[in-house]
Tab-separated table of C-alpha atoms (C1' of nucleotides) in Angstrom:
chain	number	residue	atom	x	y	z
A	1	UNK	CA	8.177	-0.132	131.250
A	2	UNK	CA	6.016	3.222	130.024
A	3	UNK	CA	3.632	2.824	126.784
A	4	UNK	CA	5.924	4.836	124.308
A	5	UNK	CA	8.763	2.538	124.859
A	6	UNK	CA	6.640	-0.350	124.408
A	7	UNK	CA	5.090	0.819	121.359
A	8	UNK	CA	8.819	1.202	119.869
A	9	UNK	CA	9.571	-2.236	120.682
A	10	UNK	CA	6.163	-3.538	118.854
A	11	UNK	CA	7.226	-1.272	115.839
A	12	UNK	CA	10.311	-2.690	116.106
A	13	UNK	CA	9.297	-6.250	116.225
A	14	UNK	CA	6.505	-5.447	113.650
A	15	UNK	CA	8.896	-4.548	111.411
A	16	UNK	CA	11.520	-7.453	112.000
A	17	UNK	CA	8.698	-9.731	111.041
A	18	UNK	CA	7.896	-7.697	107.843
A	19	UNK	CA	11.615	-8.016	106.908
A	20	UNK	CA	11.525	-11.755	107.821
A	21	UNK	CA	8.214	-12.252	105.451
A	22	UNK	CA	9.792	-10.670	102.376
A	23	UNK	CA	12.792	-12.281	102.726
A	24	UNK	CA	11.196	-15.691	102.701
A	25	UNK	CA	9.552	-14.590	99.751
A	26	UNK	CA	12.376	-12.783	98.426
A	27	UNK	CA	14.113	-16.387	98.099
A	28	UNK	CA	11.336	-17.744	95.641
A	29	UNK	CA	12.291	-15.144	93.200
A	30	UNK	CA	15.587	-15.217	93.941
A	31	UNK	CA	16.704	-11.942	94.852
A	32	UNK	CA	17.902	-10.177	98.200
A	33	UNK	CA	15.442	-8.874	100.560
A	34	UNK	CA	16.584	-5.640	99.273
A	35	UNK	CA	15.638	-5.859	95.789
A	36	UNK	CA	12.329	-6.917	97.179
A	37	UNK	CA	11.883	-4.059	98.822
A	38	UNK	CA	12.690	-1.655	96.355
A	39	UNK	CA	10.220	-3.351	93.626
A	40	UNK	CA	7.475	-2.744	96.583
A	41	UNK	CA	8.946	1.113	96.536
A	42	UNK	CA	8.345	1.274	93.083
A	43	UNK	CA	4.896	-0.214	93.350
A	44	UNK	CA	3.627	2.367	96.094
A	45	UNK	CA	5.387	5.480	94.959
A	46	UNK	CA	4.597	8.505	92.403
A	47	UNK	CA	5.833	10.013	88.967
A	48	UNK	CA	8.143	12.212	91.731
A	49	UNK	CA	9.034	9.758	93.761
A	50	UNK	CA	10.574	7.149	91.354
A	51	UNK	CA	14.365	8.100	91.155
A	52	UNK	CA	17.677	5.961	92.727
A	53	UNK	CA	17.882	9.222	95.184
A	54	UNK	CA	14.217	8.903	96.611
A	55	UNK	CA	14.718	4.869	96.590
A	56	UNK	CA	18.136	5.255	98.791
A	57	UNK	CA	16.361	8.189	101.154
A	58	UNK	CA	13.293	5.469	101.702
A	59	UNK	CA	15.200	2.349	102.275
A	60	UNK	CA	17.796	4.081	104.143
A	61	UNK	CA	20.816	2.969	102.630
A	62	UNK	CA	23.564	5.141	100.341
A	63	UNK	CA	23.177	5.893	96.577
A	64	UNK	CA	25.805	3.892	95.260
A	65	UNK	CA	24.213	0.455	97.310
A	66	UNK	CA	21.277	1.161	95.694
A	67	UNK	CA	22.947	2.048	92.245
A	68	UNK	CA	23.893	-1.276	91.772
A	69	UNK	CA	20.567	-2.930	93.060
A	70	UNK	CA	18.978	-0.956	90.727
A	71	UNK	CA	21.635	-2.888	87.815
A	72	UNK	CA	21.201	-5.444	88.906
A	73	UNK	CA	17.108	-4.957	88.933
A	74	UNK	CA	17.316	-3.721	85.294
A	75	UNK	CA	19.666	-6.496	83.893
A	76	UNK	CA	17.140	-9.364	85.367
A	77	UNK	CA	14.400	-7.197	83.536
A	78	UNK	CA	12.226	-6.211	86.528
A	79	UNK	CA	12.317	-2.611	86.222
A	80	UNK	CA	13.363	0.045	83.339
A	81	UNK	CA	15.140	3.216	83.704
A	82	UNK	CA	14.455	6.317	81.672
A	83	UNK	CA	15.762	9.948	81.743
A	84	UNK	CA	14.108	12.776	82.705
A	85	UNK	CA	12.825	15.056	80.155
A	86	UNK	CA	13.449	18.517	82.090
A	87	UNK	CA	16.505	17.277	84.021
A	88	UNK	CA	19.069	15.137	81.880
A	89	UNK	CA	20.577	14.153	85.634
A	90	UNK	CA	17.546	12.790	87.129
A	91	UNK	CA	16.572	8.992	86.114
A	92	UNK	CA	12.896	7.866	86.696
A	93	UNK	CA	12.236	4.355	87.363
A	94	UNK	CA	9.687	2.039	86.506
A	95	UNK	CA	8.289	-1.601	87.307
A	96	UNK	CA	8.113	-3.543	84.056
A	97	UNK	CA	5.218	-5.939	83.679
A	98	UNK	CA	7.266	-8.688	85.194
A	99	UNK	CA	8.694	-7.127	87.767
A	100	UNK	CA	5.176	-5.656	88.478
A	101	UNK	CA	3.802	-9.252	88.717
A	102	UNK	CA	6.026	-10.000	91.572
A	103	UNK	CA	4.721	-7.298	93.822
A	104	UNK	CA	1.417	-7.899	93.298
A	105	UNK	CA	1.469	-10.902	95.177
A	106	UNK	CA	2.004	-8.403	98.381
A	107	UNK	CA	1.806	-8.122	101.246
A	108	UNK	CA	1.890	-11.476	101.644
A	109	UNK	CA	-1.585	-13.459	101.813
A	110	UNK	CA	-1.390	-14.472	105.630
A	111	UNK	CA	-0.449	-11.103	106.719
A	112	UNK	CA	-3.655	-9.488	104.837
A	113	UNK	CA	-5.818	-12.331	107.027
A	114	UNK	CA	-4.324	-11.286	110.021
A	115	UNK	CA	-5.259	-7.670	109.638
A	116	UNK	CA	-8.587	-8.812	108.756
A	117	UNK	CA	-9.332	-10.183	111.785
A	118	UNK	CA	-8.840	-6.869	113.240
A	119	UNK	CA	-11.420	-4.400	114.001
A	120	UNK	CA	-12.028	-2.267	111.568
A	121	UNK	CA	-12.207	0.760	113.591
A	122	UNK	CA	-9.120	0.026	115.338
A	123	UNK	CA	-6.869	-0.234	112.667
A	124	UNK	CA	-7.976	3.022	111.129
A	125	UNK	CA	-7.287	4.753	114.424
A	126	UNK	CA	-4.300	3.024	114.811
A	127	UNK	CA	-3.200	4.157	111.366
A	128	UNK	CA	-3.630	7.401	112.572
A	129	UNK	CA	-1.576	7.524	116.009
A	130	UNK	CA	1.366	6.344	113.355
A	131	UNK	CA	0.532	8.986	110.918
A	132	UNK	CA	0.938	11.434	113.445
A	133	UNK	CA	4.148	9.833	114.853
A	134	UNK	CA	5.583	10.066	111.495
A	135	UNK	CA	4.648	13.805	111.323
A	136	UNK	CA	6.412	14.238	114.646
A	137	UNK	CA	9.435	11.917	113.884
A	138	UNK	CA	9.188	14.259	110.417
A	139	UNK	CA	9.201	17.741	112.981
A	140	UNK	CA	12.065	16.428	115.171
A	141	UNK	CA	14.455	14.639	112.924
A	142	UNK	CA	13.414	15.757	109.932
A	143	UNK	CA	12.523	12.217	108.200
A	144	UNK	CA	10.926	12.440	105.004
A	145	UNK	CA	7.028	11.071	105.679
A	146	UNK	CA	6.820	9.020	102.434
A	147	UNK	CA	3.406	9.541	102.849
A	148	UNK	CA	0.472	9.782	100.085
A	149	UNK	CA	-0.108	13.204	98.304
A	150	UNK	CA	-3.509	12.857	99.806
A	151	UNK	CA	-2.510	14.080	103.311
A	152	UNK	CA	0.288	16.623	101.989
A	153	UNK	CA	0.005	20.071	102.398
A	154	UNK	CA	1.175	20.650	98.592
A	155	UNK	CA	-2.106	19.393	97.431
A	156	UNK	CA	-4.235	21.403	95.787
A	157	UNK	CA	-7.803	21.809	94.052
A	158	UNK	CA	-9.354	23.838	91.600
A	159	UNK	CA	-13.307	24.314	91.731
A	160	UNK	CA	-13.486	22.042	88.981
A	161	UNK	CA	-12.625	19.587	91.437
A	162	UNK	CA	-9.381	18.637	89.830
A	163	UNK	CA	-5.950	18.061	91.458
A	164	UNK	CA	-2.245	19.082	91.135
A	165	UNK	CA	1.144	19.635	93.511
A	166	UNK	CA	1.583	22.327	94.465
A	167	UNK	CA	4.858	22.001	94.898
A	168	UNK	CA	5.552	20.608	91.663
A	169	UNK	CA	2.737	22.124	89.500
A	170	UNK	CA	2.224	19.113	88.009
A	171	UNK	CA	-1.493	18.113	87.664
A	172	UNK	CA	-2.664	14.946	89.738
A	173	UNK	CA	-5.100	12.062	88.810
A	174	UNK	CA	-7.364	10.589	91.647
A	175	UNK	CA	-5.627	7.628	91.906
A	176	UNK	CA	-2.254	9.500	92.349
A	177	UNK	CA	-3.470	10.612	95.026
A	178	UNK	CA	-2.965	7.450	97.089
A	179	UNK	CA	0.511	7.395	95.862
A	180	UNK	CA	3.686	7.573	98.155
A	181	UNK	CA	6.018	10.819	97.526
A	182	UNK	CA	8.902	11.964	98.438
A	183	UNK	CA	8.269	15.427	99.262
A	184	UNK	CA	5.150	14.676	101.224
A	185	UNK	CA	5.093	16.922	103.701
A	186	UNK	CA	2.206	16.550	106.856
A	187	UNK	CA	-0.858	19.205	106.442
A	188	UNK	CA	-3.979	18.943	104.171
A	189	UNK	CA	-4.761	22.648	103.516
A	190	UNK	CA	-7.865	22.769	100.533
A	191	UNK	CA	-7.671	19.083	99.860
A	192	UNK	CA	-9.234	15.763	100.668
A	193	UNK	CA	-9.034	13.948	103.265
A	194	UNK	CA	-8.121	10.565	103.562
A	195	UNK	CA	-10.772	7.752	102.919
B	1	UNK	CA	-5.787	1.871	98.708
B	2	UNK	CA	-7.842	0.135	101.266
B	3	UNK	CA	-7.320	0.585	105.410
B	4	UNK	CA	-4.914	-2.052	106.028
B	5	UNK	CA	-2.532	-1.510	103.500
B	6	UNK	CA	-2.005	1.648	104.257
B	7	UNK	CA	-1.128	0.052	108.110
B	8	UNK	CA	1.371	-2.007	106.382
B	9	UNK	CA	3.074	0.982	104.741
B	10	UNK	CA	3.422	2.727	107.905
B	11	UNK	CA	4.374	0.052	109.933
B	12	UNK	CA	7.244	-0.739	107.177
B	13	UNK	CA	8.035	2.638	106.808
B	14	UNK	CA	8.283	3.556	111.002
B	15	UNK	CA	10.537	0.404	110.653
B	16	UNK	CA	13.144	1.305	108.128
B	17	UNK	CA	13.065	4.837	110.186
B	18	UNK	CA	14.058	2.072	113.217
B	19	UNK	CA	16.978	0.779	111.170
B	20	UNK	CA	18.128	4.305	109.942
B	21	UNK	CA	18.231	5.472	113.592
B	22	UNK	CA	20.297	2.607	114.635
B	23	UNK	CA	22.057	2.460	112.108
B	24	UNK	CA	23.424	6.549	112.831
B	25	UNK	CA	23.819	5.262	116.585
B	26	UNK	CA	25.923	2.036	115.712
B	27	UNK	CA	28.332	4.356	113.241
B	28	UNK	CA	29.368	6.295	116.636
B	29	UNK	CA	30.325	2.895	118.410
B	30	UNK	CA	31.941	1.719	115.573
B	31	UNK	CA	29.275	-1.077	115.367
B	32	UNK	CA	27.398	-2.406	112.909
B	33	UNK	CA	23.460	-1.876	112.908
B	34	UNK	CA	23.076	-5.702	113.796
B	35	UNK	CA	25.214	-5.579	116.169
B	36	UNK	CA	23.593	-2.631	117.984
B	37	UNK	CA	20.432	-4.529	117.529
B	38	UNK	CA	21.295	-7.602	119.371
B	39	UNK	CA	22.392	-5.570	122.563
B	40	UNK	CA	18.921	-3.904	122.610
B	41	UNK	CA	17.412	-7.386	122.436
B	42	UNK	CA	19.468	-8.793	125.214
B	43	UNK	CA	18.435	-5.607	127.507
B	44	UNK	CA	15.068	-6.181	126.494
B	45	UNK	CA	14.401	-9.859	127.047
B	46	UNK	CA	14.133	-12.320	129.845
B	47	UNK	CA	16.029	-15.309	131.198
B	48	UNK	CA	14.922	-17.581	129.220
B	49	UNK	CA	15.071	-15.908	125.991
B	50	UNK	CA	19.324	-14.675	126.436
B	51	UNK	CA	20.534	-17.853	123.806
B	52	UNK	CA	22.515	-17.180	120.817
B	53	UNK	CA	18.988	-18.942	118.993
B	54	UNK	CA	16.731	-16.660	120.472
B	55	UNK	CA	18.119	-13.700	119.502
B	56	UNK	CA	18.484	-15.620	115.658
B	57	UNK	CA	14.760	-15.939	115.934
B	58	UNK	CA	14.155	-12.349	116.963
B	59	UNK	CA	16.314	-11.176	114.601
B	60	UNK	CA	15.431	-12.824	111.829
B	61	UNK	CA	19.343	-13.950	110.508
B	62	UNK	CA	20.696	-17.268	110.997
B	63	UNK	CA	22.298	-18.759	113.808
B	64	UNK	CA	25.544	-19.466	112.186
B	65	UNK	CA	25.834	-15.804	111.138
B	66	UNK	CA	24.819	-14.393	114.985
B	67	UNK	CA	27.337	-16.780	116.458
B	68	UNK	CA	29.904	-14.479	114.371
B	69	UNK	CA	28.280	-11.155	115.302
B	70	UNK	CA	28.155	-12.879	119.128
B	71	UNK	CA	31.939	-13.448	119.076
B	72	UNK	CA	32.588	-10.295	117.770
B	73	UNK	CA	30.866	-8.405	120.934
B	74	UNK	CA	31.953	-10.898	122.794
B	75	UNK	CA	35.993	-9.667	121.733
B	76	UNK	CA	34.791	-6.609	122.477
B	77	UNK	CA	33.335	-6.955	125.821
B	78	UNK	CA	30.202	-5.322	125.296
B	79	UNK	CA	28.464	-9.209	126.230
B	80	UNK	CA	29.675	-11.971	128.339
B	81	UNK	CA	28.409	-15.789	127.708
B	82	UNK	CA	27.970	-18.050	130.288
B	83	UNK	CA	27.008	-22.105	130.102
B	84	UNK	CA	23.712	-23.086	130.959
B	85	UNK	CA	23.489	-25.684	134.198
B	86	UNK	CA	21.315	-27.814	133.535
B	87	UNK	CA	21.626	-28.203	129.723
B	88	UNK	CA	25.163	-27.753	129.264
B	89	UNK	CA	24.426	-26.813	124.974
B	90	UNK	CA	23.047	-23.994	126.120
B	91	UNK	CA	24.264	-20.327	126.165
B	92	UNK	CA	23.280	-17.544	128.104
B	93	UNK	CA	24.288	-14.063	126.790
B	94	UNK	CA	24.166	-11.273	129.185
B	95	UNK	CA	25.231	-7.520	128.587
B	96	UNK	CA	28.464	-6.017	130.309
B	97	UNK	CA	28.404	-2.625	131.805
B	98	UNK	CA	29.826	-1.192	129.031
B	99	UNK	CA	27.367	-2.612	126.601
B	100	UNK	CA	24.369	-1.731	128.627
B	101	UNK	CA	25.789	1.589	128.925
B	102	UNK	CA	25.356	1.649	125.161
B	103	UNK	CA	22.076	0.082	125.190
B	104	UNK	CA	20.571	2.860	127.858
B	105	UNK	CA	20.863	5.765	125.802
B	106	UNK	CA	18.364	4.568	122.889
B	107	UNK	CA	15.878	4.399	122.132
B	108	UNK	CA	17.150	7.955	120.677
B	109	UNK	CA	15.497	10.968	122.281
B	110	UNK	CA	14.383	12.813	119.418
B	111	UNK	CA	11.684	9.236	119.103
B	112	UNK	CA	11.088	9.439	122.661
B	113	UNK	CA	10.326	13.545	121.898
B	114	UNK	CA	8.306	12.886	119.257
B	115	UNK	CA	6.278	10.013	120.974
B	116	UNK	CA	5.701	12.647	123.925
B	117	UNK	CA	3.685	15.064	121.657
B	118	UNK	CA	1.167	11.933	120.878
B	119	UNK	CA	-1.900	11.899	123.208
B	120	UNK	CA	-1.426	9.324	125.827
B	121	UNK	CA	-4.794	7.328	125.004
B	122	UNK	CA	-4.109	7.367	121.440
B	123	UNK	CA	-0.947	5.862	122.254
B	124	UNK	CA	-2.293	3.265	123.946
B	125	UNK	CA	-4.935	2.281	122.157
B	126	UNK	CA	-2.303	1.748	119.131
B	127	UNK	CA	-0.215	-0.246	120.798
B	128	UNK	CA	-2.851	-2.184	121.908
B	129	UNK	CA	-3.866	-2.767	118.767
B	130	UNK	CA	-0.376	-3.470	117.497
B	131	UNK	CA	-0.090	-6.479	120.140
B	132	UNK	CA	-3.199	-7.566	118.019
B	133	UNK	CA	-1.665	-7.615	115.478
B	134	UNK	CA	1.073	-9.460	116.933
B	135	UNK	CA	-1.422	-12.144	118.061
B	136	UNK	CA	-2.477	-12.846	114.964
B	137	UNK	CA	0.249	-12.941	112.812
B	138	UNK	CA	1.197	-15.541	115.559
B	139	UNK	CA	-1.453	-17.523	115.234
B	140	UNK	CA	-1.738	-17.500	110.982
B	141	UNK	CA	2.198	-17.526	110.536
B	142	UNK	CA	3.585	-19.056	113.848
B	143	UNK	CA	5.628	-15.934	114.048
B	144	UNK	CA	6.771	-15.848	117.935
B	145	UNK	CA	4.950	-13.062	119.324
B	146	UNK	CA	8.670	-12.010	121.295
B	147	UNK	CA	5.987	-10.086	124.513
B	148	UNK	CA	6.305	-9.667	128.168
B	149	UNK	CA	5.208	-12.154	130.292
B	150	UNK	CA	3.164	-9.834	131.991
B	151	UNK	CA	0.329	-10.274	128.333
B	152	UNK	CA	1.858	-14.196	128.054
B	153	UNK	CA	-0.947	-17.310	129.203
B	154	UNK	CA	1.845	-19.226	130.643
B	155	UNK	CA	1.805	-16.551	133.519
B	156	UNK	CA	0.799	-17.515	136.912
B	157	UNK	CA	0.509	-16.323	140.307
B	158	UNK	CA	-0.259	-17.738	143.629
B	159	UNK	CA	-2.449	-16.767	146.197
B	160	UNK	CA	0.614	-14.758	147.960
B	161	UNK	CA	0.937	-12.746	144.628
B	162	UNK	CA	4.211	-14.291	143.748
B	163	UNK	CA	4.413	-14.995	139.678
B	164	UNK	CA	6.049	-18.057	138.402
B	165	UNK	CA	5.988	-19.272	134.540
B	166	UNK	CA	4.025	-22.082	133.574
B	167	UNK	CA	6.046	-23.713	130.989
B	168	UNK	CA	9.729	-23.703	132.705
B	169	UNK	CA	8.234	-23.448	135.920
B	170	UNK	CA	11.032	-20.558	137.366
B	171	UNK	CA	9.540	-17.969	139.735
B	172	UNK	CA	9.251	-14.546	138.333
B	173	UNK	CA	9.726	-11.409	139.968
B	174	UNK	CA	7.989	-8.070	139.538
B	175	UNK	CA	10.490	-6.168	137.090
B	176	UNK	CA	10.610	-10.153	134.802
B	177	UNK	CA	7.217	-9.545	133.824
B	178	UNK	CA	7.767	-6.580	131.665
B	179	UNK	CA	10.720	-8.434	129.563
B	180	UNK	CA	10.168	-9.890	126.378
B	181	UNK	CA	9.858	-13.557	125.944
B	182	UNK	CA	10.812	-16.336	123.444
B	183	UNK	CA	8.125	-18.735	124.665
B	184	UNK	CA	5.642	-15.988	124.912
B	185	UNK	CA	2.138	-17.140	123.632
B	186	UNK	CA	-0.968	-14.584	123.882
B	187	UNK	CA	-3.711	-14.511	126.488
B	188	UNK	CA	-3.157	-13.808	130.264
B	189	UNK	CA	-5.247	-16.413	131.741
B	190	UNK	CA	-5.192	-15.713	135.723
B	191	UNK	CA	-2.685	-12.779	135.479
B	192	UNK	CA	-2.199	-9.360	136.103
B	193	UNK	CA	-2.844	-6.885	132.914
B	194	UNK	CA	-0.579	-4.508	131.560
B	195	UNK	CA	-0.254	-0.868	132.748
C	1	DT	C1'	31.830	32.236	82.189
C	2	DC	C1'	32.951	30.415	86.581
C	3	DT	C1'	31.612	28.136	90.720
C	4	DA	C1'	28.781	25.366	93.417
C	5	DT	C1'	25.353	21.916	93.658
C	6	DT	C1'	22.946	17.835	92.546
C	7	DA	C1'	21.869	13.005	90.402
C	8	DG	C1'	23.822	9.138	89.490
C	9	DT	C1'	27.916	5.752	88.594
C	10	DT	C1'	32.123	3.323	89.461
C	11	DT	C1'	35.581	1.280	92.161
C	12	DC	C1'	37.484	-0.783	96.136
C	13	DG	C1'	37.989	-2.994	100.366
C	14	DT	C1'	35.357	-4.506	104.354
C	15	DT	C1'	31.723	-6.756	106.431
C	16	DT	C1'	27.912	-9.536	106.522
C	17	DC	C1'	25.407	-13.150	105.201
C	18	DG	C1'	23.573	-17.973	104.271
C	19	DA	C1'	24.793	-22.665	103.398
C	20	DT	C1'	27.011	-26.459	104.901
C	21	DA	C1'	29.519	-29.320	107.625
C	22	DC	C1'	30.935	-29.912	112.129
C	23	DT	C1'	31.128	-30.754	117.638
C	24	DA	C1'	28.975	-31.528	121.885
C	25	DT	C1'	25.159	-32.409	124.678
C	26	DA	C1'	20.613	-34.229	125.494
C	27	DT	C1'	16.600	-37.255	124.674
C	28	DG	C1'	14.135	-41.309	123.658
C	29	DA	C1'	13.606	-46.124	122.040
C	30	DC	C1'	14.924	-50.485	122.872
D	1	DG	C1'	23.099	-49.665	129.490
D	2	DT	C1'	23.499	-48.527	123.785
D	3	DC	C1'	22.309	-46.507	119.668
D	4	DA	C1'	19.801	-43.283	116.773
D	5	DT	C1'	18.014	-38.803	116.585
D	6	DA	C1'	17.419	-34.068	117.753
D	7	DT	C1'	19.112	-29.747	119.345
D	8	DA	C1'	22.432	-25.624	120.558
D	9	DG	C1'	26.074	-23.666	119.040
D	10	DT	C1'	30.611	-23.179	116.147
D	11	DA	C1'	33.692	-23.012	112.061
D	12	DT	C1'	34.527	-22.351	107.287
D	13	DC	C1'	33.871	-20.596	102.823
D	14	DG	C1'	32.293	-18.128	98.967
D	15	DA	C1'	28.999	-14.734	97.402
D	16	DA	C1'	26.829	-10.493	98.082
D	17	DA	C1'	25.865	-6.226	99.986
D	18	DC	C1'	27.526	-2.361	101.881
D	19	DG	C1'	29.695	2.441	102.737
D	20	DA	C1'	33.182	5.639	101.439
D	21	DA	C1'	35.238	8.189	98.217
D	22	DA	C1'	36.358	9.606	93.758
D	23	DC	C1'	34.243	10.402	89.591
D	24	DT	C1'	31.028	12.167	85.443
D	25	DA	C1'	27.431	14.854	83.756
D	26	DA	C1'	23.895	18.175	84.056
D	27	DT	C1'	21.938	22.167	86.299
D	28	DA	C1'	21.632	26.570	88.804
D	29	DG	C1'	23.185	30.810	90.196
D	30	DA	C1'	26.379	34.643	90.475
DNA sequence: TCTATTAGTTTCGTTTCGATACTATATGAC
DNA sequence: GTCATATAGTATCGAAACGAAACTAATAGA
């Protein structure tokens, strides 16, 4: 068997096992492993980033699925909805302070020891081979990255050292920066890099 | 956001991409994404790891709801079961020609493009690091690792080269070692190494 | 103003899922 | 041997998650 195909199959397993984990702890709180995983979206992702479209194009499943997640998410009081200001369509999405309380408890405690017992230098080179696959999965098949603003090519800085998209104009706080998006795209042109 | 975190995204991320890939594939064979999933496990795995329970394990759903998705393939001649011999309780699943026809064409070749424009040493060393990974998440959460035997310590071979597995004691041949195992557990003791 | 597009919702029928109870075989104690 | 226990797999049932398609509402562009 060649290396990329077994590098696929670790992925794959990797992420089998990360499915596997939240559903276990998805059953404490008494949701579906999807809810789960949105609240986690929610957690990681920016002011863009936040809508029931940008949820759906993450997780990978159709609008209407994750409309009524997302009803279901509101009614148990776990997240809040609110309207855009500039476009009455668009719906941002936010954790509430309970439903922010359940994601803070991940990833889950034994999977942070494992990683710890890495090597340090290995995982951040292995962070970056899958970077760089996602930029080429992001070439080929056009996959959104979902990466943070602070490897896009939309970043930008001013010489006073402060930050905005350049895509959206909108000014960016440092810890944005380590924020998901969904209209990451690869490429840091004038900006920082990551670490 | 700290080193291994950021792992965790992109692992979780690569492996919704996984799903969403599938899950385009399976629509065109009128399958569902599950479905499609256990066929690539049974090309994938060994011998001893073809049972309705392995593939629950793998998978991650329960064994009442794979014996449905089983019979379903089963109807549709994609897999064919046969009894075990010497523990009659047992079922081996194995794929048809027409399901490994299915089964050959993925991984998708726009992953396998994309994995091609990835240096070959970077490649490795990730994946090495991902079986790492694997090895410890095994040994804090008892996850099964699901490797080839080639990386497994129950592997041995005699002085005439010939591999056999230490724990069921069946003879291996060349191509076995590079399938994925239910009983694999880490560390190649007097074995060959991968590559 | 008209048309096309986009974000999100609703509805409906199908499928999938987990839980539970069940059968059949195997194992181990005695 | 016999009986209790464990294990592999199946069957059944109700709840839910899902995709598809039709729909509303807001925006964008001609």
């Amino acid at each position: 068997m060649d290396e990329p195909e077994l590098l696929i199959d670790l992925l794959e397993h990797i992420g089998l096992l990360l499915r596997t984990e939240r559903r276990r702890q998805s059953a404490t709180h008494r949701l579906s492993e999807v809810h789960l995983a949105i609240l986690d979206y929610l957690a990681h992702c920016n002011r863009f980033s936040n809508t029931p479209l940008a949820v759906s194009t993450y997780l990978g499943i159709t609008k209407g699925t994750i409309s009524q997640s997302i009803k279901l998410l509101e009614s148990k009081g776990l997240i809040k909805k609110e309207t855009d200001k500039d476009d009455r369509r668009v719906i941002h999405l936010s954790l509430t302070r309970k439903g922010s309380a359940i994601t803070r408890s991940r990833p889950a405690a034994n999977w942070r020891k494992a990683l710890q017992r890495l090597d340090n230098d290995d995982l951040r080179h292995a962070t970056q081979v899958l970077r760089q696959l996602l930029d080429q999965l992001q070439k080929e098949n056009g996959y959104k990255t979902f990466m943070q603003c602070r490897s896009c090519r939309h970043l930008l800085a001013n010489e006073a050292g402060a930050y905005r998209c350049g895509l959206t104009q909108q000014p960016l706080k440092p810890r944005d920066l380590g924020k998901i998006c969904v209209e990451h795209e690869p490429g840091s042109p004038g900006a920082a890099e990551s670490g």
